[in-house]
Amino acid sequence: MRKGTYNRFWRWHFFGALFMAPLLITLTLSGIGYLFYNDVENVAYKDLFFGTSEETSQLTIDEGISLVKQENEGFEVSKIMILDEPYNTRLTLKSESGEEKYVFLDDHNEIVGSQNPKYTYSNIMRNVHSSLFVGGTVVNYLVELAACWAIFLLFSGLYMTFKSRALKKPKKSTRRLQFKRIHALIGTIITIPMIILIFTGLPWSAFMGNYIYTASQEHPSIGTPLLKQQPPTSDMSEIPWATRKEEAPTSEKPDPHANHGGNGEMPGMEMGHNGVSVEELMGKVQDERISKPYSIVYPFSEDGVFTVSKGSNTGVTGLDVHPSEEMTSYFDQYSGNLISKVGYGEYGILAKWFTWGIPLHEGHLFGLPNKIINLIVCLAFLFLIFYGFNMWLSRKRKGNISAPPKTTSKISIGFVVLMVILGIIMPLFGISLLVVLAVEGILYLVRRGKDDTRTE
């Protein structure tokens, strides 16, 4: 490629880094915080997770749930997390207004305590990382845009490193050349790991994430099996004739895409005397050789089913399993019998990507080494930004932004091909490129108009 192409990459790299650096730093720091959420919560909430109630009488799980509902009037249980020892059982409660609570039961099914989900460490870190704790479409798109531009910064940086031979030790070293060499070295080392981290995080994103999710839903052969998308129904003949026409209380079905990076909570319903007890359901689950940890999601309609699942990316301390163990099963809400089950083996390639990629991104796919590797990559990325910033300051003139020089040469085919490929793979990035080109075109026309005025 020609010198003009190098300068064009340099200029776009500079402005992209300048505008996106604050967001990228925030995302990286919050990502590091979320990386260790299990370890932090095990210590911060040890009394809730592992403690016991002052009450020592042995209750059944259903009696424990009844006690929880008595003490939390206006709330209904929507989800139960049956965790491995020594973790306590966690109930998710929801009110009609949408308020949530977590309540913990010890091994006697007595109440240990409760949490406000909004202020748990994991949820705070997740909200900062995915939506800057502000949320909203614009902010979510901005976060995704920063991730997309990070990909471009890595690719353009790699090109400039090898084009300028920045890794070669100079005969006469200056402070700026030292910063440049370190910046280039770190960038070269972490390019592939960072790209993997970014792309395994994109299923959570607003624009591209929705596109991926839709593709997964519409093409079961490569994505999510139909059985998981469209759960079966319970046998209505199990409802007593005398109460069969009574309207059961229901809640709206949740947005299925809302589980990207979240807890996957969904509204439930009061089962009353018609439904099978949780104790009986757990017996049926055990008969099917479904081991802990698993979650039980209540039916949300009179013909709905109990959903018992094991997930690799639940976002709940103590609930995650290995991707190959991921499974979703459906039990009749009246008889408690297993209706159907779908596991990792039935997933398409996109669903398998979610199943492996998200825990890799979160740092718990292969235990502590995964966390350490992710931590090193994140810290290296922060140093990359630091050395890039210092490299700019070392050449910056007072009162001048000192941007890389403009180039008037024609845009090379290689540059166009790379931008088109990145724009197709990351649509939001492609849209941002069109906006940049439009702005540059307007500025060019304005400058040209001024020059024509002066020559008249």
Short mmCIF file of C-alpha atoms in Angstrom, two decimals:
data_model
loop_
_atom_site.label_atom_id
_atom_site.label_comp_id
_atom_site.label_asym_id
_atom_site.label_seq_id
_atom_site.Cartn_x
_atom_site.Cartn_y
_atom_site.Cartn_z
CA MET A 1 0.00 0.00 0.00
CA ARG A 2 1.06 3.58 -0.62
CA LYS A 3 2.11 6.26 1.86
CA GLY A 4 -1.28 7.91 1.43
CA THR A 5 -2.97 4.75 2.68
CA TYR A 6 -0.68 4.69 5.73
CA ASN A 7 -1.53 8.32 6.57
CA ARG A 8 -5.23 7.64 6.08
CA PHE A 9 -5.08 4.67 8.49
CA TRP A 10 -3.05 6.77 10.91
CA ARG A 11 -5.53 9.64 10.82
CA TRP A 12 -8.60 7.43 11.30
CA HIS A 13 -6.77 5.46 13.98
CA PHE A 14 -5.94 8.70 15.81
CA PHE A 15 -9.43 10.19 15.77
CA GLY A 16 -11.08 6.84 16.51
CA ALA A 17 -8.86 6.39 19.56
CA LEU A 18 -9.30 9.99 20.68
CA PHE A 19 -13.09 9.82 20.71
CA MET A 20 -13.52 6.20 21.84
CA ALA A 21 -10.79 5.99 24.50
CA PRO A 22 -13.00 7.14 27.44
CA LEU A 23 -15.63 4.53 26.55
CA LEU A 24 -13.06 1.80 25.97
CA ILE A 25 -11.41 2.52 29.33
CA THR A 26 -14.80 2.38 31.09
CA LEU A 27 -15.74 -0.89 29.37
CA THR A 28 -12.37 -2.46 30.17
CA LEU A 29 -12.39 -1.46 33.85
CA SER A 30 -15.99 -2.61 34.35
CA GLY A 31 -15.12 -5.81 32.50
CA ILE A 32 -12.30 -6.46 34.96
CA GLY A 33 -14.72 -5.79 37.81
CA TYR A 34 -17.26 -8.23 36.41
CA LEU A 35 -14.57 -10.82 35.72
CA PHE A 36 -14.30 -11.56 39.44
CA TYR A 37 -17.92 -11.09 40.45
CA ASN A 38 -18.21 -14.66 41.75
CA ASP A 39 -15.19 -14.22 44.02
CA VAL A 40 -16.37 -10.81 45.26
CA GLU A 41 -19.93 -11.96 45.93
CA ASN A 42 -18.84 -15.10 47.75
CA VAL A 43 -17.16 -12.83 50.28
CA ALA A 44 -19.50 -9.81 50.24
CA TYR A 45 -22.68 -11.90 50.55
CA LYS A 46 -21.34 -14.89 52.47
CA ASP A 47 -24.05 -14.58 55.12
CA LEU A 48 -26.77 -14.83 52.47
CA PHE A 49 -25.01 -17.40 50.30
CA PHE A 50 -23.77 -19.74 53.02
CA GLY A 51 -25.35 -18.59 56.31
CA THR A 52 -28.20 -20.14 58.28
CA SER A 53 -31.37 -18.77 59.79
CA GLU A 54 -31.88 -18.45 63.54
CA GLU A 55 -34.88 -20.73 63.05
CA THR A 56 -33.87 -24.38 63.16
CA SER A 57 -37.14 -26.17 62.36
CA GLN A 58 -37.02 -28.22 59.17
CA LEU A 59 -39.42 -26.97 56.49
CA THR A 60 -40.20 -28.38 53.08
CA ILE A 61 -39.25 -26.21 50.11
CA ASP A 62 -42.96 -25.42 49.59
CA GLU A 63 -43.37 -24.35 53.22
CA GLY A 64 -40.30 -22.16 52.85
CA ILE A 65 -41.75 -20.56 49.72
CA SER A 66 -45.09 -19.97 51.50
CA LEU A 67 -43.24 -18.29 54.36
CA VAL A 68 -41.37 -16.06 51.91
CA LYS A 69 -44.64 -14.97 50.25
CA GLN A 70 -46.22 -14.25 53.62
CA GLU A 71 -43.33 -11.97 54.56
CA ASN A 72 -43.23 -10.30 51.12
CA GLU A 73 -46.83 -9.35 50.44
CA GLY A 74 -47.50 -8.29 46.85
CA PHE A 75 -44.68 -10.42 45.45
CA GLU A 76 -44.84 -13.76 43.66
CA VAL A 77 -42.06 -16.29 43.20
CA SER A 78 -41.00 -16.45 39.55
CA LYS A 79 -37.80 -18.46 39.74
CA ILE A 80 -36.02 -20.84 42.13
CA MET A 81 -32.28 -21.51 41.95
CA ILE A 82 -31.34 -24.89 43.42
CA LEU A 83 -27.59 -24.63 43.93
CA ASP A 84 -24.87 -27.07 44.93
CA GLU A 85 -23.74 -27.16 48.54
CA PRO A 86 -22.69 -25.08 50.38
CA TYR A 87 -24.79 -22.45 48.57
CA ASN A 88 -28.24 -21.60 49.85
CA THR A 89 -31.32 -21.76 47.62
CA ARG A 90 -32.19 -18.43 45.98
CA LEU A 91 -35.73 -17.33 45.13
CA THR A 92 -36.52 -14.53 42.70
CA LEU A 93 -39.65 -12.57 43.57
CA LYS A 94 -41.50 -10.09 41.38
CA SER A 95 -44.34 -7.69 42.03
CA GLU A 96 -46.97 -6.52 39.56
CA SER A 97 -45.14 -3.21 39.29
CA GLY A 98 -41.97 -5.01 38.18
CA GLU A 99 -40.04 -4.67 41.44
CA GLU A 100 -37.72 -7.58 42.22
CA LYS A 101 -36.24 -9.23 45.29
CA TYR A 102 -33.86 -12.10 45.92
CA VAL A 103 -34.61 -14.19 49.01
CA PHE A 104 -32.30 -16.92 50.32
CA LEU A 105 -33.31 -20.15 52.08
CA ASP A 106 -30.90 -22.29 54.11
CA ASP A 107 -30.78 -26.09 54.12
CA HIS A 108 -33.78 -26.08 56.49
CA ASN A 109 -35.65 -23.91 53.96
CA GLU A 110 -35.81 -21.11 56.52
CA ILE A 111 -35.32 -17.51 55.43
CA VAL A 112 -31.73 -16.26 55.72
CA GLY A 113 -32.19 -12.81 54.19
CA SER A 114 -32.95 -10.86 51.03
CA GLN A 115 -31.30 -8.61 48.43
CA ASN A 116 -32.35 -5.81 46.13
CA PRO A 117 -31.19 -7.02 42.67
CA LYS A 118 -30.47 -3.46 41.53
CA TYR A 119 -27.60 -3.12 43.98
CA THR A 120 -25.89 -6.50 43.85
CA TYR A 121 -22.26 -6.33 42.79
CA SER A 122 -22.74 -8.49 39.68
CA ASN A 123 -25.73 -6.52 38.42
CA ILE A 124 -24.01 -3.17 38.97
CA MET A 125 -20.87 -4.31 37.11
CA ARG A 126 -22.98 -5.83 34.33
CA ASN A 127 -25.03 -2.66 33.91
CA VAL A 128 -21.93 -0.45 33.79
CA HIS A 129 -20.23 -2.77 31.32
CA SER A 130 -23.19 -3.19 28.96
CA SER A 131 -24.98 0.14 29.24
CA LEU A 132 -22.82 2.49 31.36
CA PHE A 133 -25.47 2.12 34.12
CA VAL A 134 -27.63 4.55 32.13
CA GLY A 135 -29.24 2.27 29.58
CA GLY A 136 -31.42 3.30 26.70
CA THR A 137 -31.05 2.63 23.00
CA VAL A 138 -28.60 5.46 22.33
CA VAL A 139 -26.23 4.45 25.14
CA ASN A 140 -26.40 0.77 24.20
CA TYR A 141 -25.57 1.64 20.60
CA LEU A 142 -22.72 3.85 21.78
CA VAL A 143 -21.22 0.99 23.81
CA GLU A 144 -21.47 -1.34 20.81
CA LEU A 145 -19.96 1.32 18.55
CA ALA A 146 -16.96 1.63 20.87
CA ALA A 147 -16.42 -2.14 20.70
CA CYS A 148 -16.64 -2.07 16.89
CA TRP A 149 -14.15 0.79 16.62
CA ALA A 150 -11.81 -1.11 18.94
CA ILE A 151 -11.68 -3.83 16.26
CA PHE A 152 -10.74 -1.22 13.64
CA LEU A 153 -8.12 0.31 15.94
CA LEU A 154 -6.51 -3.10 16.41
CA PHE A 155 -6.44 -3.90 12.68
CA SER A 156 -5.23 -0.45 11.63
CA GLY A 157 -2.62 -0.46 14.40
CA LEU A 158 -1.36 -3.84 13.24
CA TYR A 159 -1.04 -2.57 9.66
CA MET A 160 0.87 0.54 10.72
CA THR A 161 3.15 -1.49 13.00
CA PHE A 162 4.41 -3.70 10.19
CA LYS A 163 4.32 -0.99 7.53
CA SER A 164 6.52 1.35 9.59
CA ARG A 165 8.57 -1.46 11.14
CA ALA A 166 7.75 -0.02 14.55
CA LEU A 167 8.92 -3.17 16.35
CA LYS A 168 12.46 -2.73 15.06
CA LYS A 169 14.71 -1.13 17.64
CA PRO A 170 15.83 2.30 16.33
CA LYS A 171 19.50 3.31 16.30
CA LYS A 172 18.70 6.58 18.04
CA SER A 173 15.88 6.22 20.54
CA THR A 174 13.74 9.16 21.62
CA ARG A 175 10.95 9.25 24.20
CA ARG A 176 8.33 9.28 21.46
CA LEU A 177 9.92 6.35 19.63
CA GLN A 178 10.02 4.38 22.90
CA PHE A 179 6.32 4.97 23.45
CA LYS A 180 5.64 4.04 19.82
CA ARG A 181 7.58 0.78 20.07
CA ILE A 182 5.91 -0.29 23.33
CA HIS A 183 2.48 0.69 21.96
CA ALA A 184 3.11 -1.33 18.79
CA LEU A 185 4.44 -4.35 20.71
CA ILE A 186 1.48 -4.53 23.10
CA GLY A 187 -0.99 -4.03 20.26
CA THR A 188 0.57 -6.82 18.19
CA ILE A 189 0.50 -9.28 21.10
CA ILE A 190 -3.11 -8.67 22.18
CA THR A 191 -4.79 -8.18 18.79
CA ILE A 192 -6.10 -11.75 18.48
CA PRO A 193 -7.10 -12.16 22.19
CA MET A 194 -8.88 -8.78 22.14
CA ILE A 195 -10.77 -9.61 18.94
CA ILE A 196 -11.91 -12.88 20.53
CA LEU A 197 -13.03 -11.06 23.68
CA ILE A 198 -14.92 -8.43 21.71
CA PHE A 199 -16.67 -10.85 19.37
CA THR A 200 -17.70 -13.16 22.23
CA GLY A 201 -19.25 -10.12 23.89
CA LEU A 202 -21.23 -8.95 20.85
CA PRO A 203 -24.21 -11.33 21.52
CA TRP A 204 -25.13 -8.85 24.30
CA SER A 205 -24.95 -5.81 22.04
CA ALA A 206 -28.03 -3.85 20.99
CA PHE A 207 -27.71 -3.77 17.19
CA MET A 208 -25.50 -6.68 16.16
CA GLY A 209 -26.61 -8.77 19.13
CA ASN A 210 -30.23 -8.51 18.04
CA TYR A 211 -29.22 -9.44 14.49
CA ILE A 212 -27.35 -12.53 15.72
CA TYR A 213 -30.19 -13.52 18.04
CA THR A 214 -32.79 -13.15 15.28
CA ALA A 215 -30.70 -15.31 12.95
CA SER A 216 -30.38 -17.92 15.68
CA GLN A 217 -34.15 -17.97 16.22
CA GLU A 218 -35.15 -17.98 12.54
CA HIS A 219 -32.69 -20.71 11.53
CA PRO A 220 -32.89 -23.51 14.13
CA SER A 221 -30.51 -25.70 12.14
CA ILE A 222 -27.66 -23.30 12.91
CA GLY A 223 -29.12 -21.64 16.00
CA THR A 224 -31.58 -22.30 18.80
CA PRO A 225 -33.70 -25.49 18.55
CA LEU A 226 -37.44 -24.94 18.04
CA LEU A 227 -38.20 -26.79 21.26
CA LYS A 228 -36.29 -24.19 23.25
CA GLN A 229 -37.94 -21.34 21.35
CA GLN A 230 -41.47 -22.74 21.66
CA PRO A 231 -41.87 -24.62 24.94
CA PRO A 232 -44.57 -27.33 25.05
CA THR A 233 -47.79 -26.93 27.04
CA SER A 234 -49.09 -28.71 30.11
CA ASP A 235 -51.93 -31.22 29.91
CA MET A 236 -55.05 -29.16 30.72
CA SER A 237 -56.98 -32.32 31.63
CA GLU A 238 -55.03 -32.30 34.87
CA ILE A 239 -57.01 -29.27 36.03
CA PRO A 240 -60.00 -30.25 38.20
CA TRP A 241 -63.30 -29.87 36.32
CA ALA A 242 -64.75 -27.56 38.97
CA THR A 243 -61.99 -24.98 38.58
CA ARG A 244 -61.02 -25.54 34.96
CA LYS A 245 -62.77 -22.41 33.68
CA GLU A 246 -61.40 -20.13 36.35
CA GLU A 247 -58.98 -17.58 34.95
CA ALA A 248 -55.47 -18.14 36.26
CA PRO A 249 -53.38 -15.05 37.09
CA THR A 250 -50.69 -14.48 34.47
CA SER A 251 -47.93 -12.06 33.66
CA GLU A 252 -46.66 -10.81 30.33
CA LYS A 253 -44.13 -13.00 28.61
CA PRO A 254 -40.68 -11.46 28.75
CA ASP A 255 -38.53 -10.41 25.82
CA PRO A 256 -36.54 -13.61 25.04
CA HIS A 257 -33.56 -11.46 24.04
CA ALA A 258 -33.39 -9.97 27.54
CA ASN A 259 -31.36 -12.94 28.76
CA HIS A 260 -28.20 -11.76 26.98
CA GLY A 261 -25.91 -11.15 29.86
CA GLY A 262 -28.69 -11.05 32.42
CA ASN A 263 -30.29 -13.41 34.88
CA GLY A 264 -33.01 -14.61 32.55
CA GLU A 265 -35.71 -13.93 35.13
CA MET A 266 -39.27 -14.19 33.89
CA PRO A 267 -42.63 -13.46 35.50
CA GLY A 268 -44.36 -16.42 37.13
CA MET A 269 -47.83 -17.19 38.45
CA GLU A 270 -49.41 -18.32 41.70
CA MET A 271 -49.91 -22.06 41.35
CA GLY A 272 -52.50 -22.46 44.09
CA HIS A 273 -53.79 -25.98 44.79
CA ASN A 274 -54.00 -27.06 41.13
CA GLY A 275 -50.30 -27.33 40.38
CA VAL A 276 -47.74 -29.89 41.44
CA SER A 277 -45.71 -28.85 44.49
CA VAL A 278 -42.09 -27.77 44.13
CA GLU A 279 -41.09 -30.66 46.39
CA GLU A 280 -42.77 -33.12 44.02
CA LEU A 281 -41.26 -31.38 41.00
CA MET A 282 -37.76 -31.64 42.48
CA GLY A 283 -38.36 -35.36 42.97
CA LYS A 284 -39.28 -35.67 39.28
CA VAL A 285 -36.17 -33.68 38.34
CA GLN A 286 -34.01 -36.03 40.41
CA ASP A 287 -35.67 -39.04 38.75
CA GLU A 288 -34.58 -37.61 35.40
CA ARG A 289 -30.99 -37.48 36.71
CA ILE A 290 -30.77 -33.72 36.42
CA SER A 291 -28.12 -32.73 38.92
CA LYS A 292 -27.60 -29.46 40.79
CA PRO A 293 -27.18 -26.62 40.10
CA TYR A 294 -30.32 -25.84 38.14
CA SER A 295 -33.06 -23.22 38.03
CA ILE A 296 -36.82 -23.69 38.09
CA VAL A 297 -38.88 -21.07 36.27
CA TYR A 298 -42.57 -21.01 37.11
CA PRO A 299 -45.26 -21.29 34.40
CA PHE A 300 -46.64 -17.95 33.24
CA SER A 301 -50.03 -19.21 32.01
CA GLU A 302 -52.55 -21.90 32.87
CA ASP A 303 -51.18 -24.19 30.16
CA GLY A 304 -47.56 -23.21 30.75
CA VAL A 305 -44.84 -25.54 31.99
CA PHE A 306 -42.17 -25.58 34.64
CA THR A 307 -38.85 -24.85 32.93
CA VAL A 308 -35.90 -26.55 34.58
CA SER A 309 -32.57 -25.51 33.11
CA LYS A 310 -28.81 -25.63 33.51
CA GLY A 311 -26.95 -22.74 31.88
CA SER A 312 -23.35 -21.81 31.15
CA ASN A 313 -23.98 -18.04 31.25
CA THR A 314 -26.64 -17.37 33.87
CA GLY A 315 -24.93 -14.41 35.53
CA VAL A 316 -25.78 -15.94 38.92
CA THR A 317 -23.03 -16.90 41.37
CA GLY A 318 -23.01 -20.67 41.83
CA LEU A 319 -25.43 -21.45 38.97
CA ASP A 320 -23.16 -21.74 35.92
CA VAL A 321 -22.24 -25.13 34.45
CA HIS A 322 -19.89 -26.29 31.69
CA PRO A 323 -21.29 -25.57 28.19
CA SER A 324 -21.61 -29.27 27.37
CA GLU A 325 -23.91 -29.67 30.39
CA GLU A 326 -26.31 -26.93 29.31
CA MET A 327 -29.86 -28.22 29.15
CA THR A 328 -33.46 -27.02 29.20
CA SER A 329 -36.28 -29.36 30.24
CA TYR A 330 -40.02 -28.87 30.53
CA PHE A 331 -42.26 -30.42 33.18
CA ASP A 332 -46.06 -30.49 33.24
CA GLN A 333 -47.24 -28.01 35.87
CA TYR A 334 -50.07 -30.31 37.02
CA SER A 335 -48.58 -33.80 36.96
CA GLY A 336 -44.91 -32.83 37.25
CA ASN A 337 -44.01 -35.30 34.50
CA LEU A 338 -41.20 -34.54 32.07
CA ILE A 339 -42.63 -33.43 28.71
CA SER A 340 -39.44 -32.84 26.75
CA LYS A 341 -35.80 -31.90 27.05
CA VAL A 342 -33.29 -30.15 24.80
CA GLY A 343 -29.55 -30.11 25.41
CA TYR A 344 -26.31 -28.77 24.04
CA GLY A 345 -26.11 -31.57 21.47
CA GLU A 346 -29.23 -30.22 19.70
CA TYR A 347 -27.87 -26.67 19.41
CA GLY A 348 -26.85 -25.17 16.07
CA ILE A 349 -23.49 -23.52 15.53
CA LEU A 350 -24.72 -20.04 16.57
CA ALA A 351 -26.26 -21.32 19.80
CA LYS A 352 -23.06 -23.24 20.53
CA TRP A 353 -21.10 -20.04 19.96
CA PHE A 354 -23.22 -18.31 22.60
CA THR A 355 -22.82 -21.24 24.96
CA TRP A 356 -19.01 -21.31 24.77
CA GLY A 357 -18.28 -17.68 23.89
CA ILE A 358 -20.12 -15.91 26.70
CA PRO A 359 -18.47 -17.83 29.59
CA LEU A 360 -15.12 -17.36 27.81
CA HIS A 361 -15.82 -13.62 27.70
CA GLU A 362 -16.93 -13.61 31.35
CA GLY A 363 -13.86 -15.59 32.43
CA HIS A 364 -15.33 -18.78 33.87
CA LEU A 365 -15.13 -21.22 30.94
CA PHE A 366 -12.04 -22.99 32.26
CA GLY A 367 -11.72 -21.70 35.80
CA LEU A 368 -9.05 -19.43 37.26
CA PRO A 369 -6.71 -19.58 34.22
CA ASN A 370 -9.53 -18.07 32.10
CA LYS A 371 -9.87 -15.18 34.56
CA ILE A 372 -6.11 -14.58 34.65
CA ILE A 373 -5.79 -14.59 30.85
CA ASN A 374 -8.72 -12.19 30.48
CA LEU A 375 -7.28 -9.95 33.20
CA ILE A 376 -3.87 -9.82 31.49
CA VAL A 377 -5.46 -8.97 28.13
CA CYS A 378 -7.60 -6.21 29.70
CA LEU A 379 -4.65 -4.69 31.57
CA ALA A 380 -2.54 -4.85 28.40
CA PHE A 381 -5.31 -3.04 26.53
CA LEU A 382 -5.31 -0.28 29.16
CA PHE A 383 -1.53 0.04 28.81
CA LEU A 384 -1.97 0.15 25.02
CA ILE A 385 -4.27 3.16 25.42
CA PHE A 386 -1.87 4.75 27.94
CA TYR A 387 1.18 4.47 25.67
CA GLY A 388 -0.81 5.66 22.66
CA PHE A 389 -1.93 8.73 24.60
CA ASN A 390 1.64 9.45 25.74
CA MET A 391 2.92 9.01 22.19
CA TRP A 392 0.47 11.69 21.07
CA LEU A 393 1.39 14.05 23.93
CA SER A 394 5.09 13.70 23.12
CA ARG A 395 4.54 15.19 19.64
CA LYS A 396 1.58 17.46 20.42
CA ARG A 397 2.19 21.17 19.91
CA LYS A 398 0.72 23.64 22.37
CA GLY A 399 -2.65 24.95 21.21
CA ASN A 400 -2.82 22.40 18.40
CA ILE A 401 -4.46 18.97 18.31
CA SER A 402 -1.51 17.74 16.23
CA ALA A 403 -3.57 15.27 14.23
CA PRO A 404 -1.83 13.06 11.64
CA PRO A 405 -1.40 14.76 8.23
CA LYS A 406 -4.20 14.66 5.69
CA THR A 407 -3.68 12.85 2.44
CA THR A 408 -4.97 13.88 -0.96
CA SER A 409 -4.06 10.63 -2.72
CA LYS A 410 -6.77 8.33 -4.02
CA ILE A 411 -8.15 5.76 -1.61
CA SER A 412 -6.55 2.39 -2.26
CA ILE A 413 -8.57 -0.74 -3.04
CA GLY A 414 -7.13 -2.48 0.03
CA PHE A 415 -8.38 0.27 2.33
CA VAL A 416 -11.85 0.17 0.79
CA VAL A 417 -12.04 -3.65 0.95
CA LEU A 418 -11.08 -3.69 4.64
CA MET A 419 -13.66 -1.01 5.51
CA VAL A 420 -16.39 -2.79 3.55
CA ILE A 421 -15.64 -6.12 5.22
CA LEU A 422 -15.65 -4.57 8.71
CA GLY A 423 -18.82 -2.64 7.85
CA ILE A 424 -20.61 -5.82 6.78
CA ILE A 425 -19.45 -7.84 9.79
CA MET A 426 -20.26 -4.97 12.18
CA PRO A 427 -23.24 -3.05 10.70
CA LEU A 428 -23.16 -0.29 13.32
CA PHE A 429 -19.51 0.37 12.47
CA GLY A 430 -20.47 0.52 8.79
CA ILE A 431 -23.17 3.09 9.52
CA SER A 432 -20.68 5.18 11.52
CA LEU A 433 -18.28 5.11 8.54
CA LEU A 434 -20.98 6.49 6.27
CA VAL A 435 -21.61 9.28 8.80
CA VAL A 436 -17.87 10.08 8.94
CA LEU A 437 -17.61 10.14 5.15
CA ALA A 438 -20.66 12.41 4.93
CA VAL A 439 -19.18 14.85 7.47
CA GLU A 440 -15.80 14.85 5.71
CA GLY A 441 -17.55 15.44 2.38
CA ILE A 442 -19.46 18.42 3.77
CA LEU A 443 -16.29 19.89 5.30
CA TYR A 444 -14.48 19.40 1.98
CA LEU A 445 -17.23 21.25 0.10
CA VAL A 446 -17.20 24.07 2.68
CA ARG A 447 -13.41 24.46 2.39
CA ARG A 448 -13.59 24.34 -1.40
CA GLY A 449 -16.30 27.01 -1.41
CA LYS A 450 -14.17 29.29 0.75
CA ASP A 451 -11.15 28.77 -1.53
CA ASP A 452 -13.24 29.61 -4.62
CA THR A 453 -14.50 32.79 -2.92
CA ARG A 454 -10.97 33.93 -2.16
CA THR A 455 -9.78 33.44 -5.75
CA GLU A 456 -12.58 35.56 -7.20
#
